[in-house]
Coordinates of C-alpha atoms in Angstrom, one line a residue:
Chain V
M1 CA -90.7 127.6 38.3
A2 CA -89.4 131.0 39.4
V3 CA -89.9 132.1 35.8
T4 CA -93.7 132.1 36.2
D5 CA -93.5 134.3 39.2
S6 CA -91.3 137.0 37.6
P7 CA -92.9 140.1 36.0
P8 CA -94.3 139.6 32.5
S9 CA -91.9 142.2 31.2
E10 CA -89.2 139.5 31.1
P11 CA -90.6 136.8 28.9
E12 CA -88.3 133.8 29.4
A13 CA -89.0 130.4 28.1
P14 CA -89.1 127.7 30.9
P15 CA -86.2 125.3 30.5
K16 CA -87.2 122.3 28.5
V17 CA -85.7 118.9 28.1
R18 CA -83.4 119.3 25.2
A19 CA -84.3 117.3 22.2
G20 CA -81.7 115.9 19.8
R21 CA -78.2 114.7 20.6
A22 CA -77.6 114.5 24.3
P23 CA -74.9 116.9 25.4
G24 CA -71.7 115.2 26.6
R25 CA -72.4 111.9 25.0
L26 CA -69.3 112.2 22.8
G27 CA -67.2 113.0 25.9
N28 CA -68.6 109.9 27.7
R29 CA -67.8 107.7 24.8
V30 CA -64.3 109.0 24.4
F31 CA -63.5 108.6 28.1
Q32 CA -65.0 105.2 28.2
G33 CA -63.0 104.2 25.2
I34 CA -59.7 105.5 26.6
S35 CA -60.1 103.8 30.0
T36 CA -61.2 100.5 28.5
A37 CA -58.3 100.6 26.0
S38 CA -55.8 101.4 28.9
G39 CA -57.2 98.4 30.8
I40 CA -56.8 96.1 27.8
F41 CA -53.4 97.5 27.1
I42 CA -52.1 96.4 30.5
L43 CA -53.3 92.9 29.8
V44 CA -51.8 92.8 26.3
I45 CA -48.4 94.0 27.6
L46 CA -48.5 91.3 30.3
A47 CA -49.5 88.7 27.8
A48 CA -46.9 89.9 25.4
V49 CA -44.1 89.6 28.0
A50 CA -45.2 86.1 29.0
I51 CA -45.5 85.0 25.4
F52 CA -42.1 86.5 24.5
L53 CA -40.5 84.7 27.4
L54 CA -42.2 81.4 26.6
V55 CA -41.4 81.5 22.9
R56 CA -37.8 82.6 23.3
A57 CA -37.1 80.3 26.2
W58 CA -38.6 77.2 24.4
P59 CA -35.5 76.3 22.4
A60 CA -33.4 76.3 25.6
V61 CA -35.9 74.3 27.5
T62 CA -36.2 71.6 24.8
A63 CA -32.6 71.5 23.8
A64 CA -30.4 68.5 24.6
P65 CA -28.0 69.1 27.6
S66 CA -25.0 68.9 25.2
A67 CA -26.3 71.9 23.3
F68 CA -25.0 74.2 26.1
E69 CA -21.4 72.9 26.0
D70 CA -20.3 75.8 23.9
V71 CA -21.9 78.5 26.0
G72 CA -19.0 79.9 28.0
F73 CA -20.9 81.5 30.9
M74 CA -22.8 78.2 31.6
L75 CA -19.5 76.5 32.6
G76 CA -20.4 73.3 30.7
R77 CA -23.6 72.7 32.7
D78 CA -27.0 71.8 31.3
L79 CA -29.9 74.3 31.7
W80 CA -31.3 73.0 35.0
S81 CA -28.1 72.5 36.9
W82 CA -27.1 76.0 35.7
V83 CA -30.4 77.7 36.8
W84 CA -30.8 76.0 40.2
P85 CA -27.9 77.8 41.8
L86 CA -29.1 81.1 40.3
L87 CA -32.6 80.5 41.7
F88 CA -31.0 79.7 45.1
G89 CA -28.9 82.9 45.0
T90 CA -32.0 84.9 44.2
A91 CA -34.0 83.4 47.0
I92 CA -31.2 83.6 49.6
S93 CA -30.5 87.3 48.9
S94 CA -34.2 88.1 49.1
V95 CA -34.6 86.1 52.3
I96 CA -31.7 88.0 53.9
A97 CA -33.3 91.3 52.8
L98 CA -36.6 90.4 54.4
V99 CA -35.1 89.1 57.6
V100 CA -33.5 92.5 58.1
A101 CA -36.1 94.7 56.6
V102 CA -39.4 93.3 58.0
P103 CA -38.6 93.8 61.7
L104 CA -37.1 97.2 61.0
S105 CA -40.2 98.2 58.9
I106 CA -42.6 97.0 61.7
G107 CA -40.6 99.1 64.2
I108 CA -40.6 102.2 62.0
G109 CA -44.3 101.6 61.1
L110 CA -45.3 101.4 64.8
F111 CA -43.2 104.4 65.7
I112 CA -44.9 106.5 63.0
S113 CA -48.4 105.2 63.8
H114 CA -48.3 105.0 67.6
Y115 CA -45.3 106.6 69.2
A116 CA -44.1 109.7 67.3
P117 CA -45.6 113.1 67.7
R118 CA -47.8 113.8 64.7
R119 CA -45.5 116.3 62.9
L120 CA -42.4 114.1 63.4
A121 CA -44.4 111.1 62.1
Q122 CA -45.4 112.9 59.0
G123 CA -41.9 114.0 58.2
L124 CA -40.5 110.6 58.8
G125 CA -43.2 109.1 56.6
Y126 CA -42.1 111.4 53.7
L127 CA -38.5 110.5 54.3
I128 CA -39.1 106.8 54.1
D129 CA -41.1 107.3 50.9
L130 CA -38.2 109.3 49.5
L131 CA -36.0 106.2 49.9
A132 CA -38.1 104.5 47.3
A133 CA -37.3 107.2 44.8
I134 CA -33.5 106.6 44.9
P135 CA -32.4 104.8 41.7
S136 CA -31.0 101.3 42.4
V137 CA -27.7 102.1 40.7
I138 CA -27.2 104.7 43.5
F139 CA -27.8 102.0 46.0
G140 CA -25.2 99.9 44.3
L141 CA -22.6 102.6 44.5
W142 CA -23.6 103.3 48.1
G143 CA -23.2 99.6 48.8
I144 CA -19.7 99.4 47.3
Q145 CA -18.3 102.7 48.5
W146 CA -19.9 103.1 51.9
L147 CA -21.5 99.9 53.2
Q148 CA -18.7 97.4 52.3
P149 CA -15.9 99.1 54.3
L150 CA -18.4 99.7 57.1
V151 CA -19.5 96.1 57.5
S152 CA -16.0 94.6 56.9
P153 CA -14.8 94.7 60.5
L154 CA -18.1 93.2 61.6
F155 CA -17.9 90.4 59.1
T156 CA -14.3 89.8 60.2
W157 CA -15.4 89.4 63.8
L158 CA -18.3 87.2 62.8
S159 CA -15.9 84.9 60.9
T160 CA -13.1 84.8 63.4
N161 CA -14.7 85.0 66.8
P162 CA -14.1 82.1 69.3
A163 CA -17.6 80.7 68.9
T164 CA -17.3 80.3 65.1
A165 CA -13.8 79.0 65.5
W166 CA -14.9 76.4 68.0
L167 CA -17.8 75.3 65.8
E168 CA -15.5 75.0 62.8
E169 CA -13.1 72.8 64.8
N170 CA -15.7 70.6 66.4
V171 CA -18.8 70.6 64.2
G172 CA -17.9 71.9 60.8
P173 CA -18.0 75.1 58.7
T174 CA -20.7 77.6 59.8
I175 CA -22.5 80.2 57.7
F176 CA -20.0 82.8 58.8
S177 CA -16.9 80.8 57.9
G178 CA -14.2 82.0 55.5
Y179 CA -14.8 85.7 55.3
Q180 CA -12.6 87.4 52.7
A181 CA -12.4 91.2 52.3
P182 CA -13.7 93.1 50.5
A183 CA -17.2 92.3 51.5
R184 CA -18.6 91.5 48.1
N185 CA -20.7 88.6 49.4
I186 CA -24.3 87.6 49.5
L187 CA -24.9 89.1 53.0
T188 CA -23.8 92.6 51.9
A189 CA -26.0 92.3 48.8
G190 CA -28.9 91.2 51.1
L191 CA -28.3 94.2 53.3
V192 CA -28.4 96.6 50.3
L193 CA -31.6 94.9 49.2
A194 CA -33.1 95.3 52.7
I195 CA -32.6 99.1 52.5
M196 CA -34.3 99.0 49.0
V197 CA -37.4 97.1 50.1
L198 CA -37.7 99.0 53.3
P199 CA -39.9 101.8 51.9
I200 CA -42.6 99.7 50.4
I201 CA -42.9 97.4 53.5
T202 CA -42.9 100.4 55.9
A203 CA -45.5 102.3 53.9
T204 CA -47.8 99.3 53.8
V205 CA -47.5 98.3 57.5
R206 CA -47.9 101.9 58.6
E207 CA -51.2 102.2 56.8
V208 CA -52.4 98.9 58.3
F209 CA -51.4 99.9 61.8
L210 CA -53.1 103.2 61.4
Q211 CA -56.3 101.4 60.5
T212 CA -56.5 99.6 63.9
P213 CA -60.0 100.4 65.2
R214 CA -59.9 102.9 68.0
L215 CA -62.4 100.8 69.9
H216 CA -59.9 97.9 70.2
E217 CA -57.1 100.1 71.3
E218 CA -59.3 101.7 74.0
A219 CA -60.5 98.3 75.1
S220 CA -57.0 97.3 75.7
L221 CA -56.0 100.5 77.4
A222 CA -59.1 100.4 79.7
L223 CA -58.0 97.0 80.9
G224 CA -54.8 98.6 82.2
A225 CA -52.5 97.8 79.3
T226 CA -49.3 99.8 78.8
R227 CA -48.8 101.2 75.3
W228 CA -46.6 98.3 74.2
E229 CA -49.1 95.8 75.6
M230 CA -51.9 97.6 73.8
I231 CA -49.9 97.3 70.6
R232 CA -49.3 93.6 71.2
Q233 CA -53.0 93.0 72.1
A234 CA -54.8 95.1 69.6
V235 CA -52.6 96.6 66.9
L236 CA -50.3 93.6 65.9
P237 CA -53.0 90.9 65.7
F238 CA -55.2 93.3 63.7
G239 CA -52.4 94.1 61.3
R240 CA -50.9 90.5 61.0
S241 CA -52.2 89.7 57.5
G242 CA -51.3 93.2 56.4
V243 CA -47.8 92.6 57.6
I244 CA -47.7 89.4 55.6
S245 CA -48.8 91.0 52.4
A246 CA -46.4 93.9 52.9
T247 CA -43.6 91.3 53.2
M248 CA -44.7 89.6 50.0
L249 CA -44.7 93.0 48.2
G250 CA -41.1 93.5 49.5
L251 CA -40.2 90.0 48.4
G252 CA -41.5 90.7 44.9
R253 CA -39.2 93.7 44.7
A254 CA -36.1 92.0 46.2
L255 CA -36.4 89.0 43.8
G256 CA -36.3 91.2 40.7
E257 CA -33.7 93.7 41.8
T258 CA -30.7 93.7 39.4
M259 CA -28.4 96.6 39.6
A260 CA -27.5 96.7 43.3
V261 CA -26.8 92.9 43.3
L262 CA -24.8 93.1 40.1
M263 CA -22.6 95.9 41.5
V264 CA -22.1 94.6 45.0
L265 CA -21.9 90.9 44.6
S266 CA -18.9 88.9 43.4
P267 CA -20.7 86.2 41.5
G268 CA -20.5 82.4 41.8
Y269 CA -22.7 79.5 40.8
L270 CA -22.9 77.3 43.9
I271 CA -25.6 76.2 46.3
N272 CA -24.3 76.8 49.9
F273 CA -25.0 78.9 52.9
F274 CA -21.5 80.6 53.2
L275 CA -22.9 84.1 53.6
L276 CA -19.5 85.8 54.0
Q277 CA -17.5 84.2 51.1
P278 CA -17.3 86.0 47.8
G279 CA -17.8 84.1 44.5
Q280 CA -20.5 81.7 45.8
H281 CA -23.9 83.1 44.7
Q282 CA -25.5 85.1 42.0
S283 CA -29.1 86.2 41.4
I284 CA -31.0 85.5 38.2
A285 CA -31.6 89.2 37.4
A286 CA -28.0 90.2 37.9
N287 CA -26.8 87.2 35.9
I288 CA -28.9 88.1 32.9
A289 CA -27.6 91.7 33.0
S290 CA -24.0 90.7 33.2
H291 CA -24.0 88.0 30.5
F292 CA -26.6 89.2 28.0
P293 CA -24.2 91.5 26.0
E294 CA -21.8 88.6 25.3
A295 CA -24.4 85.9 24.8
S296 CA -25.3 84.5 21.4
G297 CA -27.3 81.6 19.9
I298 CA -28.6 79.1 22.5
G299 CA -26.9 81.2 25.3
V300 CA -29.5 84.0 24.7
D301 CA -32.3 81.4 24.9
A302 CA -30.9 80.0 28.2
L303 CA -30.7 83.5 29.7
I304 CA -34.3 84.2 28.6
A305 CA -35.3 80.8 30.1
S306 CA -33.9 82.0 33.5
G307 CA -35.8 85.2 33.0
L308 CA -39.0 83.2 32.5
I309 CA -38.4 81.4 35.8
L310 CA -37.9 84.7 37.6
F311 CA -41.0 86.0 36.0
V312 CA -43.1 83.0 37.2
M313 CA -41.5 83.4 40.7
T314 CA -42.3 87.1 41.2
F315 CA -45.7 86.6 39.6
G316 CA -46.5 83.9 42.0
V317 CA -45.3 85.9 45.0
N318 CA -47.4 88.9 44.0
L319 CA -50.4 86.7 43.4
V320 CA -50.1 85.3 46.9
A321 CA -49.8 88.8 48.3
R322 CA -52.9 90.0 46.5
W323 CA -54.7 86.9 47.7
I324 CA -53.9 87.6 51.3
I325 CA -54.9 91.3 51.0
A326 CA -58.2 90.2 49.4
R327 CA -58.8 87.7 52.2
R328 CA -58.2 90.4 54.8
A329 CA -60.8 92.7 53.2
E330 CA -63.5 90.3 54.4
F331 CA -62.2 90.4 58.0
S332 CA -62.1 94.1 58.3
G333 CA -65.8 94.3 57.7
A334 CA -66.5 92.0 60.6
N335 CA -65.8 94.7 63.1
Chain Y
M1 CA -63.8 95.1 96.8
S2 CA -65.5 98.4 95.9
K3 CA -64.5 101.9 96.7
R4 CA -66.1 105.3 96.7
I5 CA -64.9 108.2 94.6
D6 CA -64.9 111.8 95.8
V7 CA -64.7 114.3 92.9
N8 CA -63.7 117.8 93.9
D9 CA -63.9 120.8 91.7
L10 CA -62.8 118.9 88.6
N11 CA -62.2 120.7 85.3
V12 CA -61.5 118.9 82.0
Y13 CA -59.5 120.6 79.3
Y14 CA -58.8 119.6 75.7
G15 CA -55.8 121.9 75.0
D16 CA -57.2 125.4 75.6
F17 CA -60.8 124.3 75.5
L18 CA -62.5 123.8 78.8
A19 CA -64.9 120.9 78.2
V20 CA -66.3 120.3 81.7
E21 CA -66.2 122.7 84.5
G22 CA -66.3 122.5 88.3
V23 CA -67.7 119.0 89.0
N24 CA -68.2 118.1 92.6
M25 CA -69.6 114.6 93.1
V26 CA -69.7 111.8 95.6
I27 CA -69.9 108.3 94.1
E28 CA -70.9 105.8 96.7
A29 CA -69.4 102.3 96.9
R30 CA -71.7 99.5 95.9
S31 CA -74.2 101.7 94.2
V32 CA -75.2 102.6 90.7
T33 CA -74.7 106.2 89.7
A34 CA -76.3 107.3 86.5
L35 CA -75.1 110.4 84.5
I36 CA -77.7 111.9 82.2
G37 CA -77.9 114.9 80.0
P38 CA -78.1 116.1 76.3
S39 CA -75.4 115.1 73.8
G40 CA -72.2 117.0 74.0
C41 CA -72.7 118.1 77.6
G42 CA -69.6 116.4 78.8
K43 CA -70.9 113.4 80.8
S44 CA -68.9 110.9 78.8
T45 CA -65.8 113.1 79.0
F46 CA -66.3 113.3 82.7
L47 CA -66.8 109.5 83.0
R48 CA -63.5 109.0 81.1
T49 CA -61.6 111.2 83.6
L50 CA -62.5 108.6 86.3
N51 CA -60.1 106.1 84.8
R52 CA -58.0 108.6 83.0
M53 CA -59.0 107.3 79.5
H54 CA -59.4 110.9 78.3
E55 CA -55.6 111.1 78.3
V56 CA -55.7 108.9 75.1
I57 CA -56.5 112.2 73.3
P58 CA -53.4 114.3 73.0
K59 CA -53.3 117.5 75.1
A60 CA -56.3 116.5 77.3
Y61 CA -55.8 117.2 81.0
V62 CA -57.6 117.7 84.2
T63 CA -57.4 120.0 87.1
G64 CA -59.0 119.4 90.5
K65 CA -59.2 116.1 92.4
A66 CA -60.7 112.7 92.1
V67 CA -60.0 110.7 95.2
M68 CA -60.7 107.0 95.4
D69 CA -60.8 105.9 99.0
G70 CA -58.1 108.4 100.0
Q71 CA -56.0 108.0 97.0
D72 CA -55.9 110.8 94.5
L73 CA -56.2 109.4 91.0
Y74 CA -54.3 112.4 89.7
G75 CA -51.7 112.5 92.4
P76 CA -48.0 112.8 91.5
G77 CA -46.5 109.5 90.5
V78 CA -49.8 107.8 89.9
D79 CA -49.6 105.7 86.8
P80 CA -52.7 105.8 84.6
V81 CA -52.2 102.1 83.9
E82 CA -52.6 101.4 87.6
V83 CA -55.7 103.6 87.7
R84 CA -57.3 101.6 84.9
R85 CA -56.6 98.3 86.5
Q86 CA -58.7 99.6 89.5
V87 CA -61.4 101.3 87.4
G88 CA -62.7 99.2 84.6
M89 CA -64.7 100.4 81.6
V90 CA -67.4 99.1 79.2
F91 CA -67.8 101.0 76.0
Q92 CA -70.8 102.2 73.9
R93 CA -70.1 99.6 71.2
P94 CA -69.2 96.1 72.1
N95 CA -65.5 95.7 71.4
P96 CA -64.2 92.2 72.1
F97 CA -60.8 91.5 70.5
P98 CA -61.8 90.0 67.1
T99 CA -58.6 87.9 66.9
M100 CA -59.1 86.2 70.3
S101 CA -61.3 83.4 71.4
I102 CA -64.1 84.0 74.0
A103 CA -61.9 82.6 76.8
D104 CA -58.9 84.6 75.7
N105 CA -61.0 87.8 75.6
V106 CA -62.0 87.2 79.3
L107 CA -58.3 86.6 80.2
A108 CA -57.0 89.6 78.2
G109 CA -56.7 91.9 81.1
V110 CA -55.4 89.3 83.5
R111 CA -52.5 88.4 81.3
L112 CA -51.3 92.0 81.1
N113 CA -48.3 93.4 83.0
N114 CA -46.4 90.1 82.8
R115 CA -48.8 88.4 85.2
R116 CA -48.8 84.6 84.9
I117 CA -51.8 82.5 85.6
S118 CA -52.0 78.7 85.8
R119 CA -54.2 76.8 83.4
S120 CA -56.6 75.7 86.1
D121 CA -56.9 79.1 87.6
A122 CA -57.5 80.5 84.2
T123 CA -60.3 78.0 83.6
D124 CA -61.9 78.9 86.9
L125 CA -61.6 82.6 86.3
V126 CA -63.2 82.3 82.8
E127 CA -66.1 80.5 84.3
R128 CA -66.5 82.8 87.2
S129 CA -66.3 86.0 85.1
L130 CA -68.6 84.7 82.4
T131 CA -71.1 83.5 85.1
G132 CA -70.8 87.0 86.7
A133 CA -71.7 88.5 83.4
N134 CA -74.7 86.1 82.9
L135 CA -73.1 84.7 79.8
W136 CA -71.7 81.3 80.9
N137 CA -74.6 79.2 80.0
E138 CA -74.7 80.6 76.5
V139 CA -71.1 80.2 75.6
K140 CA -69.7 77.4 77.8
D141 CA -69.7 75.0 74.8
R142 CA -67.8 77.3 72.5
L143 CA -65.2 79.1 74.6
D144 CA -62.6 78.6 71.8
R145 CA -64.7 80.3 69.2
P146 CA -63.9 83.9 68.3
G147 CA -65.6 86.6 70.4
S148 CA -66.9 88.3 67.2
S149 CA -69.1 85.2 66.5
L150 CA -71.5 86.3 69.3
S151 CA -74.5 88.5 69.0
G152 CA -74.2 92.2 69.9
G153 CA -75.7 91.8 73.4
Q154 CA -73.6 88.7 74.1
Q155 CA -70.5 90.6 73.0
Q156 CA -71.3 93.4 75.4
R157 CA -71.7 90.9 78.2
L158 CA -68.4 89.4 77.2
C159 CA -66.8 92.8 77.5
I160 CA -68.3 93.1 81.0
A161 CA -66.9 89.7 81.8
R162 CA -63.5 90.9 80.5
A163 CA -63.7 94.0 82.7
I164 CA -64.7 92.2 85.9
A165 CA -62.1 89.5 85.4
V166 CA -59.4 91.8 86.6
E167 CA -61.5 92.5 89.7
P168 CA -61.7 96.3 89.6
Q169 CA -63.0 98.5 92.3
V170 CA -65.2 100.6 90.1
L171 CA -66.9 99.8 86.8
L172 CA -67.6 102.6 84.3
M173 CA -70.2 102.1 81.6
D174 CA -70.4 104.5 78.7
E175 CA -73.9 104.1 77.2
P176 CA -73.5 100.3 77.3
C177 CA -76.9 99.6 75.8
S178 CA -77.2 102.2 73.1
A179 CA -76.1 99.7 70.4
L180 CA -78.3 96.9 71.6
D181 CA -81.9 95.7 71.1
P182 CA -84.4 95.9 74.0
I183 CA -84.0 92.2 75.1
S184 CA -80.2 92.5 75.3
T185 CA -80.7 95.8 77.0
L186 CA -82.9 94.1 79.6
A187 CA -80.2 91.5 80.1
I188 CA -77.5 94.1 80.7
E189 CA -79.8 96.0 83.1
D190 CA -80.4 92.9 85.2
L191 CA -76.7 92.3 85.2
I192 CA -76.1 95.8 86.5
A193 CA -78.5 95.2 89.4
E194 CA -76.4 92.1 90.3
L195 CA -73.0 93.7 89.8
K196 CA -74.0 96.4 92.2
N197 CA -73.5 94.0 95.1
N198 CA -69.8 93.8 94.4
Y199 CA -68.9 96.9 92.4
T200 CA -69.2 100.6 92.3
I201 CA -70.9 101.4 89.0
V202 CA -71.1 104.6 87.1
I203 CA -73.2 104.6 84.0
V204 CA -73.8 107.2 81.3
T205 CA -77.1 106.8 79.5
H206 CA -79.3 108.6 77.1
N207 CA -82.2 106.5 78.1
M208 CA -84.0 108.1 81.0
Q209 CA -86.1 105.0 81.8
Q210 CA -82.9 103.1 82.1
A211 CA -81.4 105.6 84.5
A212 CA -84.6 105.5 86.6
R213 CA -84.6 101.6 86.5
V214 CA -81.0 100.8 87.4
S215 CA -79.5 103.7 89.3
D216 CA -79.5 104.7 93.0
R217 CA -78.3 108.2 92.3
T218 CA -78.6 110.4 89.2
G219 CA -76.5 113.3 88.1
F220 CA -77.7 115.7 85.4
F221 CA -75.2 117.4 83.1
N222 CA -76.0 120.3 80.9
I223 CA -74.3 122.8 78.6
A224 CA -75.2 126.5 78.1
G225 CA -74.4 126.4 74.4
T226 CA -71.9 125.2 71.8
G227 CA -68.4 125.9 72.8
K228 CA -69.3 126.4 76.5
P229 CA -68.2 124.0 79.2
G230 CA -70.5 121.4 80.5
H231 CA -71.7 121.6 84.1
L232 CA -73.1 119.2 86.7
I233 CA -76.4 120.9 87.2
E234 CA -77.9 118.7 89.9
M235 CA -77.3 115.4 91.6
D236 CA -79.6 113.6 93.9
D237 CA -81.3 110.2 94.7
T238 CA -82.8 108.8 91.5
T239 CA -86.3 108.8 92.9
T240 CA -86.0 112.4 93.9
M241 CA -84.5 113.4 90.6
F242 CA -87.3 111.8 88.6
S243 CA -90.2 113.1 90.8
T244 CA -89.2 116.4 92.4
P245 CA -86.0 117.8 90.9
S246 CA -84.9 121.1 92.5
V247 CA -83.7 122.7 89.2
K248 CA -86.0 123.7 86.4
A249 CA -83.6 122.5 83.7
T250 CA -83.6 119.0 85.1
E251 CA -87.3 118.8 85.2
D252 CA -87.5 120.0 81.6
Y253 CA -84.9 117.5 80.4
I254 CA -86.5 114.6 82.2
S255 CA -90.0 115.4 81.0
G256 CA -88.7 115.5 77.5
R257 CA -89.1 119.3 76.9
F258 CA -85.6 119.6 75.5
G259 CA -82.5 117.5 74.8

């Protein structure tokens, strides 16, 4: 409109709605195409992996038990009695990792969100995130070279202390019985896994704790709560489902971790709870990695079948985690 | 079980910033004291110094004295946690704990500091506190339901029940009705009139009619400009403040000419 007010010496056409092809339409289309294709691509990849696993595992799943007699690494077992101990080993190493990592992560998350001065908290947050960037083979080396000698005296004590000895004599073997150095057992592997899942759990719980409404924290403090009581009354209940989903995310990572377990653990194919004995357990992922190069024929199919089981397991764990996170979204609006 | 507070030359700082300057005030026991003034004048900040809740913000501190029946709230070795047990607080927005039941919300303060309470005592206390907050008849059939299932006005009365369950000496209210509808507001105002018999009450409000209705004494805070500290301009009996205030600014504010 300013054009009409300007002196007539500057004849300038008022802006019109441009006719013809709309500007930017091509750009819109290209971008829409790229983002849609990316979204579909992810689904295709997921489906391709699932189909590959199903198709390649099928011969092993349907084969007669006798078909596996020639497969050396299966020790003459049929598919299911071979997979069960591996599934057990995967689960127990992950459970150990979570038992250690979850309380530690909650502690670190609370320290960062509610105790540490702001600058220290920020630095510590970055440091924890950096842990996630370390390749797992480095964790494996670290586990062998540094952690194993360090925990060996502790394991020796756990295995030989009077309480364990008394229980062995009067009740039976305990989970700490029969430690043999070096510490290439499931507990060491679980500890290495714990360090590896620490970053993702810590990052998630820290965010959840930071989201605690200030109103609830102040409500608690105004009643005369100490800081720890405020955390128990306002922060932890508010963050409970967040902690659960963080645990699930950590579990998903621990289940699939290969390299660190492969390097640290001396494998075995048994189902028992002797955490300190070598040659008792093995995880599915590490087992695939160690036997795939030498496998042939039905042996390859059997390994892929175990991979399928691991896939279903991690997929299920992640689904549950997502479900809990989604459920929580409804509650956060209720405040 | 109510005490008076003598505030003497109180300054509130946020780091280097002087937020409220030179407040002298007597808050009588078993009375309602209203604090009014335009937004940002420091009345809420001052209110929070009475139970040391301003210390939640890093680098906030106070100089001067606030003495409750002879005990300096800012004396050496005085724990803010102990101060807050004596001086309860109700906030602008109702804030019951969403994860707790109605009964557990009432008992939240009582269960702090490792105090144990027997089941029958707890039941009695829940009934007494909810009755004291005029909420008992509305919720007695659903004490195990979450506190967030109540209406806004009921939630605010639940917060008052939670505050009086620990039997404080003083009750601070920071705009307790500003998030409520007129009927709930009326319920809270009636409640304040009853609570006055047992507690010393200090209420911050933007609603001048509310100040005139519920309070015995009124203090007017004002601020010279952005970035300047807030001051207590005038304090007097509520009837005097709303009829013949001695300061021009008070009259202008009350009659709606600014703020």
